[in-house]
Short mmCIF file of C-alpha atoms and ligand atoms in Angstrom, two decimals:
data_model
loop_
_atom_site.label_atom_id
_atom_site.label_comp_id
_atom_site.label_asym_id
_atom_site.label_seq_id
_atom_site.Cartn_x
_atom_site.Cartn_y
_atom_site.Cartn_z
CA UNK Z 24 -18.56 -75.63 -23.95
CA UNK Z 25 -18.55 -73.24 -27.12
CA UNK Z 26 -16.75 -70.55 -25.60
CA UNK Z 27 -13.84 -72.43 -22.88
CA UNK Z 28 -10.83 -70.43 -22.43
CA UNK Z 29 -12.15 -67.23 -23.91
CA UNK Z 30 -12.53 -63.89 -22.29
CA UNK Z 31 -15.36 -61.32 -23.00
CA UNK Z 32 -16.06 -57.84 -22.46
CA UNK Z 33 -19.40 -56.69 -21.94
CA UNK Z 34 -20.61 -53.65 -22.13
CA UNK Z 35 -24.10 -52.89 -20.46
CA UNK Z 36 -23.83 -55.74 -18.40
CA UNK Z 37 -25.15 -54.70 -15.78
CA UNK Z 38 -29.22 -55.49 -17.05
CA UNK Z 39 -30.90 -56.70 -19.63
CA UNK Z 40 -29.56 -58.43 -22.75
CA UNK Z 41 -25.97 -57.69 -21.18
CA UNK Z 42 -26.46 -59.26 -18.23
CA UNK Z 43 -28.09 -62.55 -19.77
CA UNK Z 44 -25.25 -62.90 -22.31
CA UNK Z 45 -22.57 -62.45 -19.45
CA UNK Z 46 -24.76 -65.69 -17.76
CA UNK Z 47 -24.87 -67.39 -21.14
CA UNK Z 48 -21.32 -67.06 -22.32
CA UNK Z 49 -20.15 -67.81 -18.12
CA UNK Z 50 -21.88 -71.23 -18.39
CA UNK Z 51 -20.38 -71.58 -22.00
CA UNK Z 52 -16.91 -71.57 -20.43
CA UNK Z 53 -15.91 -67.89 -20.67
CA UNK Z 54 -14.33 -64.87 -18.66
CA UNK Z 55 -16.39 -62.38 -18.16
CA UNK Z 56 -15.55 -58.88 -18.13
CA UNK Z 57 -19.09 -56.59 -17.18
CA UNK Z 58 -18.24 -53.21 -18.01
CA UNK Z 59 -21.04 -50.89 -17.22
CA UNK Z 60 -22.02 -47.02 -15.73
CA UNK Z 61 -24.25 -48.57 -13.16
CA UNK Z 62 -21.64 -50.30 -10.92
CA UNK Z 63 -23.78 -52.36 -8.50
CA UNK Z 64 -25.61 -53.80 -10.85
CA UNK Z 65 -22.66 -54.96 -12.71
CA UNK Z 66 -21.65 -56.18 -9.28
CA UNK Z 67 -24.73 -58.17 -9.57
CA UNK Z 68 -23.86 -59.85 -12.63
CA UNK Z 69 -20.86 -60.78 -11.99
CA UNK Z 70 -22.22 -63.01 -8.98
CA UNK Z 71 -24.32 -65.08 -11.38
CA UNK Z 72 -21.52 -65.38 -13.47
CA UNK Z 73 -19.51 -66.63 -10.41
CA UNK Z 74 -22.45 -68.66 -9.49
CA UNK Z 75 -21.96 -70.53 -13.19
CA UNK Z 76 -18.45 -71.16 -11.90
CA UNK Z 77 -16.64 -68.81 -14.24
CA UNK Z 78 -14.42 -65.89 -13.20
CA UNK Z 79 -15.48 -62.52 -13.90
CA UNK Z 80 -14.34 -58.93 -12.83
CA UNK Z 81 -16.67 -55.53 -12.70
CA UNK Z 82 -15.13 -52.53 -14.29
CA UNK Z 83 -17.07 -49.02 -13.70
CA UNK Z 84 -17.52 -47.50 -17.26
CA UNK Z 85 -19.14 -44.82 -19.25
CA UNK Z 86 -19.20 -46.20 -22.88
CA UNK Z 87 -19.45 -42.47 -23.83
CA UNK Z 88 -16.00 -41.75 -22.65
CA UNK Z 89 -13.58 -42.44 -25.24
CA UNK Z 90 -10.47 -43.00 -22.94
CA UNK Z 91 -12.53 -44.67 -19.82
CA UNK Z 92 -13.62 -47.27 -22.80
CA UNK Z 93 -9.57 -47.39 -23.87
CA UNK Z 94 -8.05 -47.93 -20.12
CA UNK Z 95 -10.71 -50.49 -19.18
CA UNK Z 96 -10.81 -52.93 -22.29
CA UNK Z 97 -6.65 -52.66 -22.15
CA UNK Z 98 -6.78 -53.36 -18.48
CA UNK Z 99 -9.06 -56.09 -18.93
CA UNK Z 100 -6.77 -57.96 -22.37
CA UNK Z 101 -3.66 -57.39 -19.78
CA UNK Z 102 -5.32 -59.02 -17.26
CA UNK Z 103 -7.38 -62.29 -18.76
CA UNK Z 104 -6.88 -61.24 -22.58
CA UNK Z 105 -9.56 -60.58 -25.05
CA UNK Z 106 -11.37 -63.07 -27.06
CA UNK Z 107 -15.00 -61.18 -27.56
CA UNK Z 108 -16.00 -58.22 -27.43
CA UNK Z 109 -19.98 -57.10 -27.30
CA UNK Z 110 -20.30 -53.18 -27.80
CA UNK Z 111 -24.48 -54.00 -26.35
CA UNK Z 112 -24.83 -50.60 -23.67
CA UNK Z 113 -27.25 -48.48 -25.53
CA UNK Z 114 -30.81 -46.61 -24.20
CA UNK Z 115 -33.82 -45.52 -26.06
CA UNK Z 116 -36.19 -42.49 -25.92
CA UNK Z 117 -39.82 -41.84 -25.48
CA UNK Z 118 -42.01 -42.36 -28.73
CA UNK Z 119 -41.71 -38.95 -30.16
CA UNK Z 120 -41.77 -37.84 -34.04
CA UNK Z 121 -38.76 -36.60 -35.61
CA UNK Z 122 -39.74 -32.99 -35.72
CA UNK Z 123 -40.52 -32.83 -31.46
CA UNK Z 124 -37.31 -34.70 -30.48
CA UNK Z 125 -34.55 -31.93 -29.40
CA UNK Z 126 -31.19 -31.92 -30.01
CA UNK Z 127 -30.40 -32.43 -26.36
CA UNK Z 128 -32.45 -36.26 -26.58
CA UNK Z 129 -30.73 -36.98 -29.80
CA UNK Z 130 -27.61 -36.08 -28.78
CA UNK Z 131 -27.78 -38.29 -25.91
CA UNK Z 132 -28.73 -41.10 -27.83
CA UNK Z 133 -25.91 -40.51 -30.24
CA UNK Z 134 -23.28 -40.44 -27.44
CA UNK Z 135 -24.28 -43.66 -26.06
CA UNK Z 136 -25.40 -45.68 -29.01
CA UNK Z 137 -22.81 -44.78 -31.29
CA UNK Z 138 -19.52 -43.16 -29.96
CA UNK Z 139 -20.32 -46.18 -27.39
CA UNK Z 140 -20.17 -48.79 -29.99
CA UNK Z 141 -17.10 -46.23 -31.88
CA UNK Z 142 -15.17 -46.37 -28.49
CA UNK Z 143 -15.64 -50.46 -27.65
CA UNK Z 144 -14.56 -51.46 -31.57
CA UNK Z 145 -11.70 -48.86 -31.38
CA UNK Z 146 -10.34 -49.89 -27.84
CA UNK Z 147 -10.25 -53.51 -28.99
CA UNK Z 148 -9.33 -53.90 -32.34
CA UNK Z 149 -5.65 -53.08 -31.84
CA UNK Z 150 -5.63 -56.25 -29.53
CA UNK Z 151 -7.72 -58.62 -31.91
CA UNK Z 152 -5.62 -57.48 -34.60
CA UNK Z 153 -2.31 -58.68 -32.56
CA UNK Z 154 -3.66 -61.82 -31.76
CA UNK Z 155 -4.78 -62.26 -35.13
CA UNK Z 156 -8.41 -63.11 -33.68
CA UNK Z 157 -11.73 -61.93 -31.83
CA UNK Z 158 -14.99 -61.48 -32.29
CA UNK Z 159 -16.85 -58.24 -32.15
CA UNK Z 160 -20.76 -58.56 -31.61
CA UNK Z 161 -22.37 -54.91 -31.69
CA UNK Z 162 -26.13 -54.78 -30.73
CA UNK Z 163 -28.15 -53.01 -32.90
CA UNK Z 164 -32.17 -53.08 -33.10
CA UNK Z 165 -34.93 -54.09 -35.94
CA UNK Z 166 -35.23 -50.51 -35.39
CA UNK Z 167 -31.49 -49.80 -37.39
CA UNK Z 168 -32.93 -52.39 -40.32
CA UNK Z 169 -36.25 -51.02 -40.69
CA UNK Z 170 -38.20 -47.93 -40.01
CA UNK Z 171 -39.74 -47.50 -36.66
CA UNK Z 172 -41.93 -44.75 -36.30
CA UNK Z 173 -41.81 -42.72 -33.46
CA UNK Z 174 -38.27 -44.00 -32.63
CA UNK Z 175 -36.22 -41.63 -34.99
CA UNK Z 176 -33.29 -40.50 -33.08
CA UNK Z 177 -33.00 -44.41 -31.82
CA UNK Z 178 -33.17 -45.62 -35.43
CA UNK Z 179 -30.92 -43.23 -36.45
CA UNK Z 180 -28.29 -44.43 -33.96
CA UNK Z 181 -28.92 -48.54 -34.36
CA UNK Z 182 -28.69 -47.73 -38.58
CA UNK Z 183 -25.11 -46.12 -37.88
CA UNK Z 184 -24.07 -49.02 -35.61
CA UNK Z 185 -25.60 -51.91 -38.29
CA UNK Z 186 -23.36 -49.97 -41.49
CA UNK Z 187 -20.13 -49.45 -39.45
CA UNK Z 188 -20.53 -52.81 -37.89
CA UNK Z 189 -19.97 -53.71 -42.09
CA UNK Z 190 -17.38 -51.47 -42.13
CA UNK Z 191 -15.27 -52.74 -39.06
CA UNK Z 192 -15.88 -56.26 -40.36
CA UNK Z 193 -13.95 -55.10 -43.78
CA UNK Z 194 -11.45 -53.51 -42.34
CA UNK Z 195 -10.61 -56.04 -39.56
CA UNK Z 196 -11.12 -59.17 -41.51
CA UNK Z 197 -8.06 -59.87 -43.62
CA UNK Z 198 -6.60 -59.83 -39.23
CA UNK Z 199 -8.39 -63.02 -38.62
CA UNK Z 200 -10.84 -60.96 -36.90
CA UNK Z 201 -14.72 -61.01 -37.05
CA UNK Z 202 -17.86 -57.99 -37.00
CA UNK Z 203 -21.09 -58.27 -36.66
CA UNK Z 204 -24.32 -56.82 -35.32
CA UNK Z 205 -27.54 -58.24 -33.77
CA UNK Z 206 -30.24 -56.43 -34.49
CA UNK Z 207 -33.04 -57.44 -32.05
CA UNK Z 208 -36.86 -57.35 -31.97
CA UNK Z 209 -38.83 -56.00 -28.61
CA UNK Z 210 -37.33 -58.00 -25.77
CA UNK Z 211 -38.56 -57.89 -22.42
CA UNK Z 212 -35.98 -56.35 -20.36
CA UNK Z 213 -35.89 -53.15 -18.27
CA UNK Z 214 -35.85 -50.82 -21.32
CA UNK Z 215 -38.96 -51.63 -22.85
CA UNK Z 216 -40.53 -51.66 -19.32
CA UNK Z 217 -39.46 -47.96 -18.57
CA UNK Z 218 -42.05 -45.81 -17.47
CA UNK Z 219 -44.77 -48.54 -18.04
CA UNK Z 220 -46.26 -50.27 -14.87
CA UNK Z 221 -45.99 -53.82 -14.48
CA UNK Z 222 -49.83 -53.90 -15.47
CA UNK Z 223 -49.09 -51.21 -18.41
CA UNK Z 224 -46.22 -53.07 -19.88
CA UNK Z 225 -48.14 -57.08 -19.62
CA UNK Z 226 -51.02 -55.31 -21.44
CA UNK Z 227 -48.29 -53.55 -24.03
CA UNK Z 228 -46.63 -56.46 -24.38
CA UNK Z 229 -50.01 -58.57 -25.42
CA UNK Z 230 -51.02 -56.34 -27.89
CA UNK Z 231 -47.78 -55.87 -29.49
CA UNK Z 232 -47.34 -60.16 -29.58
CA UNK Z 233 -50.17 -60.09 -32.42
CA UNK Z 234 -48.13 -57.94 -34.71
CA UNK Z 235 -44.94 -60.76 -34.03
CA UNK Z 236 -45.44 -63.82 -36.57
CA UNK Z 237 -44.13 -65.73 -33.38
CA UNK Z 238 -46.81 -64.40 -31.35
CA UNK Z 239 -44.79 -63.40 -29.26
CA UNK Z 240 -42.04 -60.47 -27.88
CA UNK Z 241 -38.29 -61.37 -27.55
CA UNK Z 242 -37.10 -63.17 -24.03
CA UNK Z 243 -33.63 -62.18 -23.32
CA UNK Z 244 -32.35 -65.72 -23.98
CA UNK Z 245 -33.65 -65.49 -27.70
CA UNK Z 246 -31.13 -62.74 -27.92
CA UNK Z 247 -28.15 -64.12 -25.83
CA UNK Z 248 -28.41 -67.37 -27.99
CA UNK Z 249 -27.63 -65.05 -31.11
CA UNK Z 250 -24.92 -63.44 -29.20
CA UNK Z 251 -23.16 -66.18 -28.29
CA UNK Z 252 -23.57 -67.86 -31.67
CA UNK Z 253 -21.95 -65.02 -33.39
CA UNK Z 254 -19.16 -65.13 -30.50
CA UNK Z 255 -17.96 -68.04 -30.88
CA UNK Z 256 -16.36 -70.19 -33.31
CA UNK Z 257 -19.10 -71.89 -34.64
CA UNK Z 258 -19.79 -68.78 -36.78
CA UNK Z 259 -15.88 -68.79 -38.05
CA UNK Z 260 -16.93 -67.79 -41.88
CA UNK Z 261 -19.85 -65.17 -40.61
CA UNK Z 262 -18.84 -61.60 -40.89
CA UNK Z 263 -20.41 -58.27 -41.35
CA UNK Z 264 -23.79 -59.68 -40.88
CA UNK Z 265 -26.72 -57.83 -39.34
CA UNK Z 266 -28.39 -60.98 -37.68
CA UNK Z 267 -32.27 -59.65 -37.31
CA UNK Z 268 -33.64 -61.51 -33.85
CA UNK Z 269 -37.56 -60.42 -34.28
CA UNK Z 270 -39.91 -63.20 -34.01
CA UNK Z 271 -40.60 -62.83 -38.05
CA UNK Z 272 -41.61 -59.19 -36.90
CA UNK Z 273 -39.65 -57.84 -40.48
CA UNK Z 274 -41.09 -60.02 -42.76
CA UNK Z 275 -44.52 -59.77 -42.09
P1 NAD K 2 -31.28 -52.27 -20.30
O1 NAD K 2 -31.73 -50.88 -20.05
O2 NAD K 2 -31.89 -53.39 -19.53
O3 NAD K 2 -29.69 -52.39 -20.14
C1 NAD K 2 -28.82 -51.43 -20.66
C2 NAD K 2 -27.56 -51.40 -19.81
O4 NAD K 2 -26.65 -50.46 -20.40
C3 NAD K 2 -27.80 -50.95 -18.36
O5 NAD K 2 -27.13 -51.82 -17.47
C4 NAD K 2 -27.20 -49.56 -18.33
O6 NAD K 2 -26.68 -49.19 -17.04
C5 NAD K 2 -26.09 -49.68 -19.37
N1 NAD K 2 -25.69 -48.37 -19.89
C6 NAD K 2 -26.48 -47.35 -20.29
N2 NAD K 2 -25.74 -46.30 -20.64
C7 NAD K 2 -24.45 -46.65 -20.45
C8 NAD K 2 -23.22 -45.99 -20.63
N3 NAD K 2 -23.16 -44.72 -21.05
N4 NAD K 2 -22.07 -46.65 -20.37
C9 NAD K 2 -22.11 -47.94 -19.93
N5 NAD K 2 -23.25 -48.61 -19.72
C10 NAD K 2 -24.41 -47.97 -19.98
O7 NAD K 2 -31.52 -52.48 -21.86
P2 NAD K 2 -31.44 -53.80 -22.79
O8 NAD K 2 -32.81 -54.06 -23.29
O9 NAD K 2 -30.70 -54.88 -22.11
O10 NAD K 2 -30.60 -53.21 -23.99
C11 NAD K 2 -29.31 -53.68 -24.33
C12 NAD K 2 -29.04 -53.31 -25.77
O11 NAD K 2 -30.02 -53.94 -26.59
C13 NAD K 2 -29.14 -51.81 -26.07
O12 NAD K 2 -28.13 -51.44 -26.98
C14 NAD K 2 -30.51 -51.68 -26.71
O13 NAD K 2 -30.60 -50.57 -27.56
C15 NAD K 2 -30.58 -52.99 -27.47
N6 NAD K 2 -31.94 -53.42 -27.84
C16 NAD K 2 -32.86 -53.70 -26.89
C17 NAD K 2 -34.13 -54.09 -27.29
C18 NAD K 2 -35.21 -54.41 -26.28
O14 NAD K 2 -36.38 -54.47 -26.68
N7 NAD K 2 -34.88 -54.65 -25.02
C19 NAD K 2 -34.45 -54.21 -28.65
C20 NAD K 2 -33.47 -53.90 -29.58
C21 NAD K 2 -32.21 -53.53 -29.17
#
């Protein structure tokens, strides 16, 4: 087991990429802390992480608030310590341009995607630092490495979470502690899905495929994997790394 012994906090854990890490890291010997806004489905997470025979605990949490994000990560290190911790709630936006999305949308995004990521590295640092230890995995996007059209005020937030993700990692490291960011490709998980039938988003998903090298999107797992590889100490010497997750989307 690569991660036995070790507690992790999870933010966004209630769906998604979240939710399959908590599985992934459960049946990989770990804690599991599932820190998210939506409490039932948090709930929900934690049973399959129970079901993998590993403890875990739901704490209610709104990334955006600075000293929710403070109480709940010092609860949880008091409680079952702190080993990992994955800053991964974030939310998108409807393609837009730059020029029609308001300040209201952007602002949003910026709460969540970056003071979230701000408040989870800040809350847990002091405690890594202490220990002399921890891992911090933020989730970006491909969208905070390259350009993505029509996603501005979500590229603008992943971009800010890849560069402070390097910053954190310089900061941190002479503590024994490690940073880095996984910057994933279009996974199929609710977000994607939003607003798209189930007939909309299998005919999306086909046509965006052909533009993957891989020809195909990401499955949750694909990401997970990188999550837990950059959790645990397997990747001991790997810091400040934006690890891209795309299917060869960026190099083609
Ligand atoms: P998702 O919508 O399935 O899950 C996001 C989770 O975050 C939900 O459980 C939601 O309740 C929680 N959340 C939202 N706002 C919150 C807040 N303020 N406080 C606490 N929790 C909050 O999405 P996902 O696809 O699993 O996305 C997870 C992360 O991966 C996000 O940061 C997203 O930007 C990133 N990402 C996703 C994709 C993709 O294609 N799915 C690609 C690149 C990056």
């Amino acid at each position: 087991m690569r991660l036995k012994g070790k507690t992790a906090f999870i933010t966004g854990a209630g769906s998604g990429l979240g939710r399959e890490a908590a599985e992934l890291f459960a049946k990989e010997g770990a804690t599991i802390v599932a820190a998210d806004v939506d409490l039932e489905s948090a709930e929900e997470t934690v049973g399959r992480v129970e079901d993998a025979g590993q403890e875990g605990t739901v704490l209610e949490v709104d990334v955006r608030d600075s000293d929710a994000v403070h109480a709940a990560v010092d609860e949880a290190a008091s409680a079952f310590g702190l080993d990992i911790m994955l800053n991964n709630a974030g939310i998108s936006h409807g393609r837009a341009a730059v020029e029609e999305i308001g300040e209201d949308e952007r602002d949003r995004l910026i709460d969540v995607n970056i003071k979230g990521v701000w408040n989870g590295c800040q809350a847990a640092i002091p405690h890594f630092r202490e220990q002399g230890s921890g891992a911090i995995v933020n989730t970006a996007s491909l969208a905070g490495v390259i350009g993505a059209p029509q996603l501005g005020a979500y590229s603008l937030t992943k971009g800010a979470v890849v560069n402070f993700t390097r910053t954190v990692a310089a900061e941190v490291g002479p503590s024994g502690v490690r940073a880095n960011a996984v910057c994933p490709g279009v996974t199929d998980t609710p977000m994607p899905r939003k607003n798209r039938t189930d007939a909309e988003w299998e005919a999306t998903k086909e046509k965006m495929a052909r533009h993957y090298p891989l020809k195909r999107l990401g499955r949750p797992e694909d990401i997970a994997n990188a999550m837990l590889f950059l959790a645990s100490d397997e990747a001991d010497w790997i810091t400040g790394q934006a690890l891209v997750v795309d299917g060869g989307f960026s190099c083609a």
